[in-house]
Amino acid sequence: MKTNIKVELNSRNEKRIVFTIKGINVALANAIRRVILSEIPTMAVDEVVIFENDSVLHDEILAHRIALVPLRTDINTLYSLKNLKELSEQEVVLTLDIEAVESGTIVYSSDLKSTDPIVRPVYDNIPIVKLEKGQKLLLEAYARYGLGKDHAKWQAACVSAYKYKPIIDIDEEKCLACGECAKVCPKSIIKVNDVAHVEEEISCTLCKLCEKACPVGAIRVHWDDTTFIFKVETNGSIPVEHLPTLAVHILRIRLLDLKNSIISTVKQLEEEESA
Amino acid sequence: MIIPIRCFTCGAVIADKWEEYIRRVSQGEDPGKVLDDLGITRYCCRRMFLTHVELIDEILRYERTSTESRYL
């Protein structure tokens, strides 16, 4: 059997990538999307021990804010992962010790001092709380691995979405170049010169407004259901280009788990039958 | 009270951009253009900025100023 999967990068910046996967089906595309969103393990503060808190925020709110600060996660650990259980024992301690010397001192995420050189806040300028002169804050935060499906603080991606690759066919012989389609297109991707043509077909949202607007029925909007355009955005804990590959890696681990449990169940049944 | 760390809907980090946003808006820039500049494109994240009221400075004035006063 031949597989013919092709991946193409459409655009990329430090937080977001758009890429196309050709030759897969909805089941696989959706599995990748869901794993990116909720099953890639990341580090986040899971427990906070507060020794002193003079601030106007209650301990719980303070702990909640600290937990939501994204921490850089070591991708090498994730790539070399063979079993998700390996991560459950890892822990990194972050400490916060501040006494405000002047009124209106802002405590930033950069004030969280980590014991690990890799695991530390991704952004240094997230305000955690504001202190009045003389107020103290002393706490210890324990960061652990977790999954986005358990709490949003462990989510590696804030956007993970796909759509079918749109195809817009324009019958040039029928087209009157009246411009009705260009007028209604919410993405303004149809341009009309002598005849209507499409620029940046990839931006099409498949709304079919142009199809309805055309007086002579020259436009047909459809899609390729084996080609998917993915859009993925990270919150910084894992570099965005690693999210799809890590998702496939994690999916593989999960499938191997499934395979092993099926094998052991079958073995158990066979033993019972022979006994 | 204080700017939420993340967008309530999508989970994108927004708090790191708050100070620049409020500084530029208070200097008279158009909030929408500042958000475009900061790369905040989705309307879930944009409303976090547009509708936020920073109250912590008001609350700070009524707070205790040292640990000792708690036990007095």
CSV table of C-alpha atoms in Angstrom, one decimal:
chain,number,residue,atom,x,y,z
A,1,MET,CA,0.0,0.0,0.0
A,2,LYS,CA,1.2,3.5,-0.9
A,3,THR,CA,0.7,6.5,1.4
A,4,ASN,CA,1.1,9.8,-0.2
A,5,ILE,CA,1.1,12.4,2.5
A,6,LYS,CA,2.5,15.8,1.7
A,7,VAL,CA,3.0,18.7,4.1
A,8,GLU,CA,3.4,22.3,3.0
A,9,LEU,CA,4.2,25.3,5.1
A,10,ASN,CA,2.0,28.3,4.2
A,11,SER,CA,3.0,31.0,6.7
A,12,ARG,CA,4.8,31.2,10.0
A,13,ASN,CA,5.8,33.7,12.7
A,14,GLU,CA,7.1,33.1,16.2
A,15,LYS,CA,3.7,32.4,17.6
A,16,ARG,CA,1.6,31.0,14.7
A,17,ILE,CA,2.0,28.6,11.8
A,18,VAL,CA,-0.4,27.8,9.0
A,19,PHE,CA,0.4,24.5,7.1
A,20,THR,CA,-1.3,22.2,4.7
A,21,ILE,CA,-1.4,18.4,5.0
A,22,LYS,CA,-2.4,16.7,1.8
A,23,GLY,CA,-3.5,13.0,1.6
A,24,ILE,CA,-5.1,12.4,5.1
A,25,ASN,CA,-8.7,12.0,6.2
A,26,VAL,CA,-10.9,13.9,8.7
A,27,ALA,CA,-10.3,11.2,11.4
A,28,LEU,CA,-6.6,11.7,11.4
A,29,ALA,CA,-6.7,15.5,10.9
A,30,ASN,CA,-9.1,15.8,13.9
A,31,ALA,CA,-6.9,13.5,16.0
A,32,ILE,CA,-3.9,15.8,15.4
A,33,ARG,CA,-6.0,18.9,16.1
A,34,ARG,CA,-7.2,17.5,19.4
A,35,VAL,CA,-3.9,16.3,20.6
A,36,ILE,CA,-2.3,19.7,19.8
A,37,LEU,CA,-5.0,21.4,21.8
A,38,SER,CA,-5.3,19.2,24.9
A,39,GLU,CA,-2.8,16.3,25.1
A,40,ILE,CA,0.7,17.7,24.7
A,41,PRO,CA,2.2,17.8,28.2
A,42,THR,CA,3.6,21.1,29.4
A,43,MET,CA,4.9,22.6,32.7
A,44,ALA,CA,2.7,24.8,34.8
A,45,VAL,CA,2.6,25.7,38.5
A,46,ASP,CA,0.4,23.2,40.2
A,47,GLU,CA,0.9,23.9,43.9
A,48,VAL,CA,1.8,27.1,45.7
A,49,VAL,CA,2.9,27.4,49.3
A,50,ILE,CA,2.3,30.9,50.5
A,51,PHE,CA,4.4,32.0,53.5
A,52,GLU,CA,3.5,35.7,53.5
A,53,ASN,CA,1.0,37.6,51.4
A,54,ASP,CA,0.3,41.2,52.3
A,55,SER,CA,-1.1,42.0,48.8
A,56,VAL,CA,-4.7,43.0,48.0
A,57,LEU,CA,-5.2,39.7,46.2
A,58,HIS,CA,-6.3,36.7,48.2
A,59,ASP,CA,-4.0,33.7,48.3
A,60,GLU,CA,-6.2,31.7,45.9
A,61,ILE,CA,-6.3,34.4,43.3
A,62,LEU,CA,-2.6,34.9,43.5
A,63,ALA,CA,-1.9,31.2,43.1
A,64,HIS,CA,-4.3,31.1,40.2
A,65,ARG,CA,-2.5,34.0,38.4
A,66,ILE,CA,0.9,32.4,39.0
A,67,ALA,CA,-0.4,29.1,37.6
A,68,LEU,CA,-1.5,30.8,34.4
A,69,VAL,CA,1.9,32.2,33.6
A,70,PRO,CA,3.2,30.0,30.8
A,71,LEU,CA,6.5,28.2,31.6
A,72,ARG,CA,9.0,27.2,29.0
A,73,THR,CA,8.8,23.4,28.6
A,74,ASP,CA,11.8,21.3,27.7
A,75,ILE,CA,11.0,19.8,24.3
A,76,ASN,CA,13.8,17.3,24.3
A,77,THR,CA,12.2,15.6,27.3
A,78,LEU,CA,9.0,15.4,25.4
A,79,TYR,CA,10.6,14.0,22.2
A,80,SER,CA,12.4,11.3,24.1
A,81,LEU,CA,9.2,10.3,25.9
A,82,LYS,CA,8.2,6.6,25.8
A,83,ASN,CA,5.4,6.7,28.4
A,84,LEU,CA,3.4,9.6,29.8
A,85,LYS,CA,3.9,8.3,33.3
A,86,GLU,CA,7.6,9.2,33.1
A,87,LEU,CA,6.6,12.8,33.6
A,88,SER,CA,4.6,12.5,36.7
A,89,GLU,CA,7.6,12.7,39.1
A,90,GLN,CA,9.3,15.7,37.6
A,91,GLU,CA,9.0,19.0,39.5
A,92,VAL,CA,10.6,22.4,39.3
A,93,VAL,CA,10.5,24.9,42.2
A,94,LEU,CA,9.9,28.6,41.6
A,95,THR,CA,10.3,31.2,44.4
A,96,LEU,CA,8.9,34.7,44.7
A,97,ASP,CA,10.3,36.9,47.5
A,98,ILE,CA,9.6,40.6,47.3
A,99,GLU,CA,9.1,43.5,49.6
A,100,ALA,CA,7.9,46.7,48.1
A,101,VAL,CA,10.1,49.6,48.8
A,102,GLU,CA,7.9,52.1,47.1
A,103,SER,CA,4.2,52.5,46.6
A,104,GLY,CA,2.7,50.8,43.5
A,105,THR,CA,5.5,48.3,43.0
A,106,ILE,CA,4.4,45.8,40.3
A,107,VAL,CA,5.4,42.2,40.8
A,108,TYR,CA,6.2,40.7,37.4
A,109,SER,CA,6.5,37.1,36.2
A,110,SER,CA,10.3,37.7,35.9
A,111,ASP,CA,10.4,37.9,39.8
A,112,LEU,CA,9.6,34.2,39.8
A,113,LYS,CA,13.0,32.6,40.3
A,114,SER,CA,13.3,29.1,38.9
A,115,THR,CA,15.7,26.4,40.1
A,116,ASP,CA,15.8,25.0,36.5
A,117,PRO,CA,17.6,26.8,33.7
A,118,ILE,CA,15.0,25.8,31.1
A,119,VAL,CA,11.7,25.9,32.9
A,120,ARG,CA,11.0,29.5,33.6
A,121,PRO,CA,8.4,32.1,32.6
A,122,VAL,CA,8.1,32.6,28.9
A,123,TYR,CA,7.2,36.3,29.2
A,124,ASP,CA,9.0,38.4,31.7
A,125,ASN,CA,6.6,41.3,31.8
A,126,ILE,CA,3.3,39.8,33.0
A,127,PRO,CA,2.1,41.8,36.0
A,128,ILE,CA,1.1,39.4,38.8
A,129,VAL,CA,0.1,41.8,41.5
A,130,LYS,CA,0.7,45.4,42.6
A,131,LEU,CA,2.0,46.1,46.1
A,132,GLU,CA,1.8,49.1,48.4
A,133,LYS,CA,4.9,50.4,50.2
A,134,GLY,CA,6.1,47.9,52.8
A,135,GLN,CA,3.9,45.0,51.6
A,136,LYS,CA,5.6,41.6,51.4
A,137,LEU,CA,5.2,38.6,49.3
A,138,LEU,CA,7.0,35.3,50.0
A,139,LEU,CA,5.9,32.1,48.3
A,140,GLU,CA,7.1,28.9,46.7
A,141,ALA,CA,5.5,27.5,43.6
A,142,TYR,CA,5.8,23.9,42.4
A,143,ALA,CA,5.6,23.4,38.6
A,144,ARG,CA,4.6,20.0,37.3
A,145,TYR,CA,3.7,18.4,34.0
A,146,GLY,CA,0.0,18.2,33.0
A,147,LEU,CA,-2.4,18.0,30.1
A,148,GLY,CA,-4.6,20.7,28.6
A,149,LYS,CA,-7.6,18.5,29.1
A,150,ASP,CA,-7.2,18.8,32.8
A,151,HIS,CA,-6.7,22.5,33.1
A,152,ALA,CA,-6.2,25.3,30.6
A,153,LYS,CA,-2.9,26.3,32.3
A,154,TRP,CA,-1.3,23.1,30.8
A,155,GLN,CA,-2.6,23.9,27.3
A,156,ALA,CA,0.3,24.3,24.9
A,157,ALA,CA,-1.7,25.8,22.0
A,158,CYS,CA,-4.4,28.5,22.3
A,159,VAL,CA,-5.5,27.9,18.7
A,160,SER,CA,-5.6,24.6,16.9
A,161,ALA,CA,-8.0,24.5,13.9
A,162,TYR,CA,-8.2,23.1,10.4
A,163,LYS,CA,-10.4,23.5,7.4
A,164,TYR,CA,-10.7,21.7,4.1
A,165,LYS,CA,-8.7,23.2,1.2
A,166,PRO,CA,-11.2,25.4,-0.7
A,167,ILE,CA,-11.6,25.2,-4.4
A,168,ILE,CA,-13.4,28.0,-6.4
A,169,ASP,CA,-14.1,27.2,-10.0
A,170,ILE,CA,-15.1,30.0,-12.3
A,171,ASP,CA,-16.5,29.2,-15.7
A,172,GLU,CA,-14.8,31.9,-17.7
A,173,GLU,CA,-17.1,31.4,-20.7
A,174,LYS,CA,-20.3,32.1,-18.7
A,175,CYS,CA,-18.8,34.9,-16.6
A,176,LEU,CA,-20.2,38.4,-17.4
A,177,ALA,CA,-17.6,40.2,-15.3
A,178,CYS,CA,-20.4,42.0,-13.6
A,179,GLY,CA,-18.5,42.1,-10.3
A,180,GLU,CA,-21.4,40.9,-8.1
A,181,CYS,CA,-19.2,38.1,-6.6
A,182,ALA,CA,-16.4,40.4,-5.8
A,183,LYS,CA,-18.9,42.7,-4.0
A,184,VAL,CA,-20.2,40.0,-1.6
A,185,CYS,CA,-17.0,38.2,-0.8
A,186,PRO,CA,-16.3,38.8,2.9
A,187,LYS,CA,-12.6,38.0,2.4
A,188,SER,CA,-12.3,40.1,-0.8
A,189,ILE,CA,-10.4,37.4,-2.6
A,190,ILE,CA,-12.3,37.6,-5.9
A,191,LYS,CA,-11.1,40.2,-8.3
A,192,VAL,CA,-12.7,41.1,-11.6
A,193,ASN,CA,-10.9,42.4,-14.7
A,194,ASP,CA,-12.1,41.0,-18.1
A,195,VAL,CA,-13.3,38.0,-16.1
A,196,ALA,CA,-13.6,37.1,-12.5
A,197,HIS,CA,-10.6,35.4,-10.9
A,198,VAL,CA,-9.5,34.3,-7.4
A,199,GLU,CA,-6.5,35.5,-5.5
A,200,GLU,CA,-5.4,33.6,-2.4
A,201,GLU,CA,-7.9,30.8,-2.7
A,202,ILE,CA,-6.6,29.5,0.7
A,203,SER,CA,-8.4,32.4,2.5
A,204,CYS,CA,-11.8,31.3,1.3
A,205,THR,CA,-14.2,30.5,4.2
A,206,LEU,CA,-16.5,28.4,2.0
A,207,CYS,CA,-19.4,30.7,2.7
A,208,LYS,CA,-20.7,30.4,-1.0
A,209,LEU,CA,-22.0,33.9,-1.1
A,210,CYS,CA,-20.3,34.4,-4.5
A,211,GLU,CA,-22.1,31.3,-5.8
A,212,LYS,CA,-25.4,32.7,-4.8
A,213,ALA,CA,-24.6,36.2,-6.0
A,214,CYS,CA,-23.6,35.2,-9.5
A,215,PRO,CA,-26.6,35.9,-11.9
A,216,VAL,CA,-25.4,33.3,-14.5
A,217,GLY,CA,-24.2,30.5,-12.1
A,218,ALA,CA,-20.7,30.6,-13.3
A,219,ILE,CA,-19.1,30.1,-9.9
A,220,ARG,CA,-18.9,26.8,-8.0
A,221,VAL,CA,-17.3,26.7,-4.5
A,222,HIS,CA,-16.3,23.3,-3.3
A,223,TRP,CA,-13.4,21.7,-1.3
A,224,ASP,CA,-10.8,18.9,-1.4
A,225,ASP,CA,-11.7,16.7,1.6
A,226,THR,CA,-8.3,15.0,1.6
A,227,THR,CA,-6.4,18.3,2.1
A,228,PHE,CA,-6.5,20.2,5.3
A,229,ILE,CA,-5.2,23.6,6.2
A,230,PHE,CA,-4.2,23.8,9.8
A,231,LYS,CA,-3.7,26.9,11.9
A,232,VAL,CA,-1.8,26.5,15.2
A,233,GLU,CA,-0.9,29.2,17.7
A,234,THR,CA,1.2,28.7,20.8
A,235,ASN,CA,1.2,30.5,24.1
A,236,GLY,CA,5.0,30.2,24.2
A,237,SER,CA,5.5,27.1,26.4
A,238,ILE,CA,6.5,25.0,23.4
A,239,PRO,CA,7.9,26.6,20.1
A,240,VAL,CA,5.0,26.5,17.6
A,241,GLU,CA,6.8,24.5,14.9
A,242,HIS,CA,7.2,21.6,17.4
A,243,LEU,CA,3.5,21.4,18.2
A,244,PRO,CA,2.4,19.3,15.2
A,245,THR,CA,5.4,16.9,15.4
A,246,LEU,CA,5.0,16.5,19.2
A,247,ALA,CA,1.2,15.8,18.7
A,248,VAL,CA,2.0,13.0,16.3
A,249,HIS,CA,4.6,11.7,18.8
A,250,ILE,CA,2.1,11.7,21.7
A,251,LEU,CA,-0.6,10.2,19.5
A,252,ARG,CA,1.8,7.4,18.7
A,253,ILE,CA,2.5,6.8,22.4
A,254,ARG,CA,-1.3,6.7,23.1
A,255,LEU,CA,-1.9,4.2,20.2
A,256,LEU,CA,0.9,1.9,21.4
A,257,ASP,CA,-0.7,2.0,24.9
A,258,LEU,CA,-4.0,0.9,23.2
A,259,LYS,CA,-2.3,-1.8,21.3
A,260,ASN,CA,-0.6,-3.2,24.4
A,261,SER,CA,-3.8,-3.3,26.3
A,262,ILE,CA,-5.6,-5.0,23.5
A,263,ILE,CA,-2.9,-7.6,23.3
A,264,SER,CA,-3.0,-8.3,27.1
A,265,THR,CA,-6.8,-8.6,27.1
A,266,VAL,CA,-6.7,-11.1,24.2
A,267,LYS,CA,-4.0,-13.1,26.0
A,268,GLN,CA,-6.1,-13.1,29.2
A,269,LEU,CA,-9.1,-14.4,27.3
A,270,GLU,CA,-7.1,-17.1,25.7
A,271,GLU,CA,-5.7,-18.2,29.0
A,272,GLU,CA,-9.2,-18.3,30.6
A,273,GLU,CA,-10.5,-20.4,27.7
A,274,SER,CA,-7.7,-22.9,27.8
A,275,ALA,CA,-8.0,-23.3,31.6
B,1,MET,CA,-9.2,44.3,39.7
B,2,ILE,CA,-6.0,43.6,37.7
B,3,ILE,CA,-5.6,42.5,34.0
B,4,PRO,CA,-6.3,38.8,33.6
B,5,ILE,CA,-3.1,36.8,32.6
B,6,ARG,CA,-4.9,35.1,29.7
B,7,CYS,CA,-7.9,35.6,27.4
B,8,PHE,CA,-10.9,33.9,29.0
B,9,THR,CA,-12.0,32.3,25.7
B,10,CYS,CA,-8.9,31.2,23.8
B,11,GLY,CA,-6.2,31.1,26.5
B,12,ALA,CA,-3.7,33.4,24.7
B,13,VAL,CA,-1.5,35.4,27.1
B,14,ILE,CA,-2.6,39.0,27.1
B,15,ALA,CA,-1.3,40.4,30.4
B,16,ASP,CA,2.2,41.0,29.0
B,17,LYS,CA,0.8,43.5,26.5
B,18,TRP,CA,-1.4,45.4,28.9
B,19,GLU,CA,1.1,48.1,30.0
B,20,GLU,CA,2.0,49.1,26.5
B,21,TYR,CA,-1.7,49.1,25.5
B,22,ILE,CA,-2.8,51.3,28.4
B,23,ARG,CA,0.2,53.7,28.0
B,24,ARG,CA,-0.4,54.2,24.3
B,25,VAL,CA,-4.2,54.6,24.7
B,26,SER,CA,-3.8,57.1,27.5
B,27,GLN,CA,-1.6,59.1,25.2
B,28,GLY,CA,-4.5,59.4,22.8
B,29,GLU,CA,-3.9,56.6,20.3
B,30,ASP,CA,-6.9,54.7,18.9
B,31,PRO,CA,-7.4,51.5,21.0
B,32,GLY,CA,-8.2,49.4,17.9
B,33,LYS,CA,-5.0,50.4,16.1
B,34,VAL,CA,-2.9,49.7,19.2
B,35,LEU,CA,-4.4,46.2,19.4
B,36,ASP,CA,-3.6,45.6,15.7
B,37,ASP,CA,0.0,46.7,16.4
B,38,LEU,CA,0.3,44.4,19.4
B,39,GLY,CA,-0.8,41.5,17.2
B,40,ILE,CA,-4.1,40.9,19.0
B,41,THR,CA,-6.3,39.8,16.1
B,42,ARG,CA,-9.1,37.7,17.6
B,43,TYR,CA,-12.2,39.5,19.0
B,44,CYS,CA,-12.1,37.4,22.2
B,45,CYS,CA,-8.7,38.8,23.1
B,46,ARG,CA,-9.6,42.3,22.0
B,47,ARG,CA,-12.6,42.6,24.3
B,48,MET,CA,-10.3,41.6,27.2
B,49,PHE,CA,-8.4,44.9,26.7
B,50,LEU,CA,-11.3,47.1,25.6
B,51,THR,CA,-13.6,46.2,28.6
B,52,HIS,CA,-11.0,45.9,31.3
B,53,VAL,CA,-11.1,48.4,34.2
B,54,GLU,CA,-7.9,48.4,36.3
B,55,LEU,CA,-9.2,48.7,39.9
B,56,ILE,CA,-6.2,47.6,41.8
B,57,ASP,CA,-4.9,51.1,42.4
B,58,GLU,CA,-8.1,52.1,44.1
B,59,ILE,CA,-8.1,49.0,46.3
B,60,LEU,CA,-4.4,49.5,47.2
B,61,ARG,CA,-5.2,52.7,49.1
B,62,TYR,CA,-7.3,50.9,51.7
B,63,GLU,CA,-4.9,48.0,52.4
B,64,ARG,CA,-2.7,47.3,55.3
B,65,THR,CA,0.9,48.3,54.7
B,66,SER,CA,2.8,45.9,56.8
B,67,THR,CA,2.6,42.4,58.3
B,68,GLU,CA,2.6,43.8,61.8
B,69,SER,CA,-0.6,45.7,61.5
B,70,ARG,CA,-2.5,42.5,60.8
B,71,TYR,CA,-1.9,41.5,64.4
B,72,LEU,CA,-2.5,44.8,66.1
